PDB file of C-alpha atoms and ligand atoms in Angstrom:
ATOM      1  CA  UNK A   1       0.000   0.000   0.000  1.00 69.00           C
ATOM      2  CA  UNK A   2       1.107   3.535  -0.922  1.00 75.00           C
ATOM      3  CA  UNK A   3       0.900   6.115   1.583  1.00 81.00           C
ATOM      4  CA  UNK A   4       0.013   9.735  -0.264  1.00 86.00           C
ATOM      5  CA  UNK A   5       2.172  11.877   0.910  1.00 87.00           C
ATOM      6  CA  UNK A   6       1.770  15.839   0.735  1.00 87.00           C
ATOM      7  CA  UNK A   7       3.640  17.970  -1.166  1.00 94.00           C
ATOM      8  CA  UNK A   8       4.605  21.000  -1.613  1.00 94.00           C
ATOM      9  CA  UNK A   9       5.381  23.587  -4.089  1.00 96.00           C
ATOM     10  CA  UNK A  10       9.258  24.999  -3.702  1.00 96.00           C
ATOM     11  CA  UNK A  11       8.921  28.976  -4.606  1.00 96.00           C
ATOM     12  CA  UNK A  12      12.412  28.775  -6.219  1.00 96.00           C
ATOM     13  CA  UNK A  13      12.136  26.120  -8.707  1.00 96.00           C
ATOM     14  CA  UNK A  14       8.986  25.600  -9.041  1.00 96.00           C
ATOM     15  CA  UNK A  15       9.344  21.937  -8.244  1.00 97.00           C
ATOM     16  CA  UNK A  16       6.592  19.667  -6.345  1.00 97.00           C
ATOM     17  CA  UNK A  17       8.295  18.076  -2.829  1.00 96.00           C
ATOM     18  CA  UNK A  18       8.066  16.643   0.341  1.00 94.00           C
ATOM     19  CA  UNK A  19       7.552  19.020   3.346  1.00 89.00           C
ATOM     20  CA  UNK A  20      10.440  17.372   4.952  1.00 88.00           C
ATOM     21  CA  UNK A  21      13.211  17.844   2.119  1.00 91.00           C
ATOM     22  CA  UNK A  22      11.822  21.908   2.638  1.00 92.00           C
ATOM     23  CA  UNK A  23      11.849  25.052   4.740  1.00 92.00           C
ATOM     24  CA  UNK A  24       9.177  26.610   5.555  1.00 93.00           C
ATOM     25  CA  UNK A  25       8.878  30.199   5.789  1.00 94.00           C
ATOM     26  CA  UNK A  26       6.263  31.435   7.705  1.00 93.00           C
ATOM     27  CA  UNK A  27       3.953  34.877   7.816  1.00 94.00           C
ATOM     28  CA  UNK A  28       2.156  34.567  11.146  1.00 92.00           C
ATOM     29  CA  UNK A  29      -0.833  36.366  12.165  1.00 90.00           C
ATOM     30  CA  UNK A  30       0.993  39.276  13.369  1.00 90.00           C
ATOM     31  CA  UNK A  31       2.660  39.708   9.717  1.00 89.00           C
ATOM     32  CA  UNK A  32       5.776  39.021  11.304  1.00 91.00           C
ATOM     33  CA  UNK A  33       7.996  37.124   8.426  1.00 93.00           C
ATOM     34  CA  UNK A  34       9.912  34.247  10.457  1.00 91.00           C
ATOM     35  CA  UNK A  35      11.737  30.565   9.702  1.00 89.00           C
ATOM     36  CA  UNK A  36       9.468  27.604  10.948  1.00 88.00           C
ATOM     37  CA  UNK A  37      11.907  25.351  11.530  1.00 79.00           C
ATOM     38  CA  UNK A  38       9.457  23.119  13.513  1.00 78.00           C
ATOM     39  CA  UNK A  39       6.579  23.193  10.879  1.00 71.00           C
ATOM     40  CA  UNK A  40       3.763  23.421  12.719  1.00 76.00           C
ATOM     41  CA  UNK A  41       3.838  26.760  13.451  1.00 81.00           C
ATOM     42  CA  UNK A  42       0.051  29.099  12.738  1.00 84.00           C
ATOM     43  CA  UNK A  43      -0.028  31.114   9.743  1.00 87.00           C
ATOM     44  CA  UNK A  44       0.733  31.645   5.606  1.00 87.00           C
ATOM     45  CA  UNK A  45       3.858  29.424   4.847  1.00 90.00           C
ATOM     46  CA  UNK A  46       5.445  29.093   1.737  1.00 94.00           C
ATOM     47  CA  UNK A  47       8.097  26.740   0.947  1.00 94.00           C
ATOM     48  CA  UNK A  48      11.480  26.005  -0.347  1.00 94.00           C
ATOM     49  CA  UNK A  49      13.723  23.373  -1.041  1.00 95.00           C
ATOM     50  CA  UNK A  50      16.682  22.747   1.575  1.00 92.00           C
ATOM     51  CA  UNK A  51      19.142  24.181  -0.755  1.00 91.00           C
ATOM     52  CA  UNK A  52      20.736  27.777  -1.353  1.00 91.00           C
ATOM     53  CA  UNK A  53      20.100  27.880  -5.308  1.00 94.00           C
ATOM     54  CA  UNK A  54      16.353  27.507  -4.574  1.00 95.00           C
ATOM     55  CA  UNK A  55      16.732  30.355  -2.493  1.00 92.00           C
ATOM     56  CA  UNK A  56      18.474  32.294  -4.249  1.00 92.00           C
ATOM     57  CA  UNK A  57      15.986  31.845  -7.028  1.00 94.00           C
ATOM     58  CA  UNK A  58      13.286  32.280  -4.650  1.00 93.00           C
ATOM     59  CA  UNK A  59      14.641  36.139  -3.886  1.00 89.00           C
ATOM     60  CA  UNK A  60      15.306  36.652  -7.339  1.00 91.00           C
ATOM     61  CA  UNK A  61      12.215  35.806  -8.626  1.00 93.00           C
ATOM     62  CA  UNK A  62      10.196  37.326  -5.981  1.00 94.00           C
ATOM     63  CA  UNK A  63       8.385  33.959  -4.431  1.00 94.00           C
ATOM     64  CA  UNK A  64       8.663  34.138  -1.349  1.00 93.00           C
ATOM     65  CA  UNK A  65       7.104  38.109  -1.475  1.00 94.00           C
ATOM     66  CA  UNK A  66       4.367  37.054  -3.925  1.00 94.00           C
ATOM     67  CA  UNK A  67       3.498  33.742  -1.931  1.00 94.00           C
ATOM     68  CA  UNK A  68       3.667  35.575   1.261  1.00 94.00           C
ATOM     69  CA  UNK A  69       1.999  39.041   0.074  1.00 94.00           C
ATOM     70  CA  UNK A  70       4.779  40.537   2.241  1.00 92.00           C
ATOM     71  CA  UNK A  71       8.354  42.060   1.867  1.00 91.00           C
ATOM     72  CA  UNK A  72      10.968  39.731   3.182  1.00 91.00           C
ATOM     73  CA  UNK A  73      13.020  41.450   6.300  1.00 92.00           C
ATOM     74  CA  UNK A  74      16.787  41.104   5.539  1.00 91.00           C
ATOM     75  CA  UNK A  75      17.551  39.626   8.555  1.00 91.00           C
ATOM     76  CA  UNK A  76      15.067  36.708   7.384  1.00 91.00           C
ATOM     77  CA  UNK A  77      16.785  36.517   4.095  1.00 90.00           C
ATOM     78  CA  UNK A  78      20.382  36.441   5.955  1.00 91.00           C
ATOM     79  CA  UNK A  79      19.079  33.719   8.017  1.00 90.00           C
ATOM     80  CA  UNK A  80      17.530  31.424   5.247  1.00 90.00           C
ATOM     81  CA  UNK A  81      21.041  32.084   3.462  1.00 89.00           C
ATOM     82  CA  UNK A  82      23.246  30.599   7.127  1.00 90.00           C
ATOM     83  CA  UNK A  83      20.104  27.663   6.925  1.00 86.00           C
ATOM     84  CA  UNK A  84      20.791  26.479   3.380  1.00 84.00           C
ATOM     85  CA  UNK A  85      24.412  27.558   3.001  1.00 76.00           C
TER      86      UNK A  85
HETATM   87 ZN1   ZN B 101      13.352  24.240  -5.237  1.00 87.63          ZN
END
């Protein structure tokens, strides 16, 4: 029997994945713009894969603001970049 697992849609390449091979970045109900390392945190997430050239596409190409609706705070961005670096 195959178990369906969920997955999810990296904002850098575009590519379909399991939530566990991802980050999550999180907008919580306070618009606040933090790293859900745990995943289970409330709020808008939006995902990328665990590696730097998804993230660097994801700034580039703006996913994480457009799947978020927010601006990212550098210090987010600097701490994604120490994450997957
Ligand atoms: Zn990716």
């Amino acid at each position: 029997m195959q178990k369906k697992i969920p997955l999810r849609k990296c904002v850098g390449c575009g590519e379909m994945k399991e939530k566990k091979e991802m980050i999550r970045v999180l907008k919580t109900p306070e618009d606040e713009i933090i790293l859900d390392t745990t995943g289970r945190a409330n709020g808008r997430g939006a995902y990328i894969c665990n590696n730097s050239d998804c993230l660097k596409k994801a700034i580039k190409n703006k996913g994480l603001e457009r799947s978020l609706k927010s601006q990212i705070p550098e210090e987010v961005s600097i701490r994604l970049q120490k994450e997957l670096g």
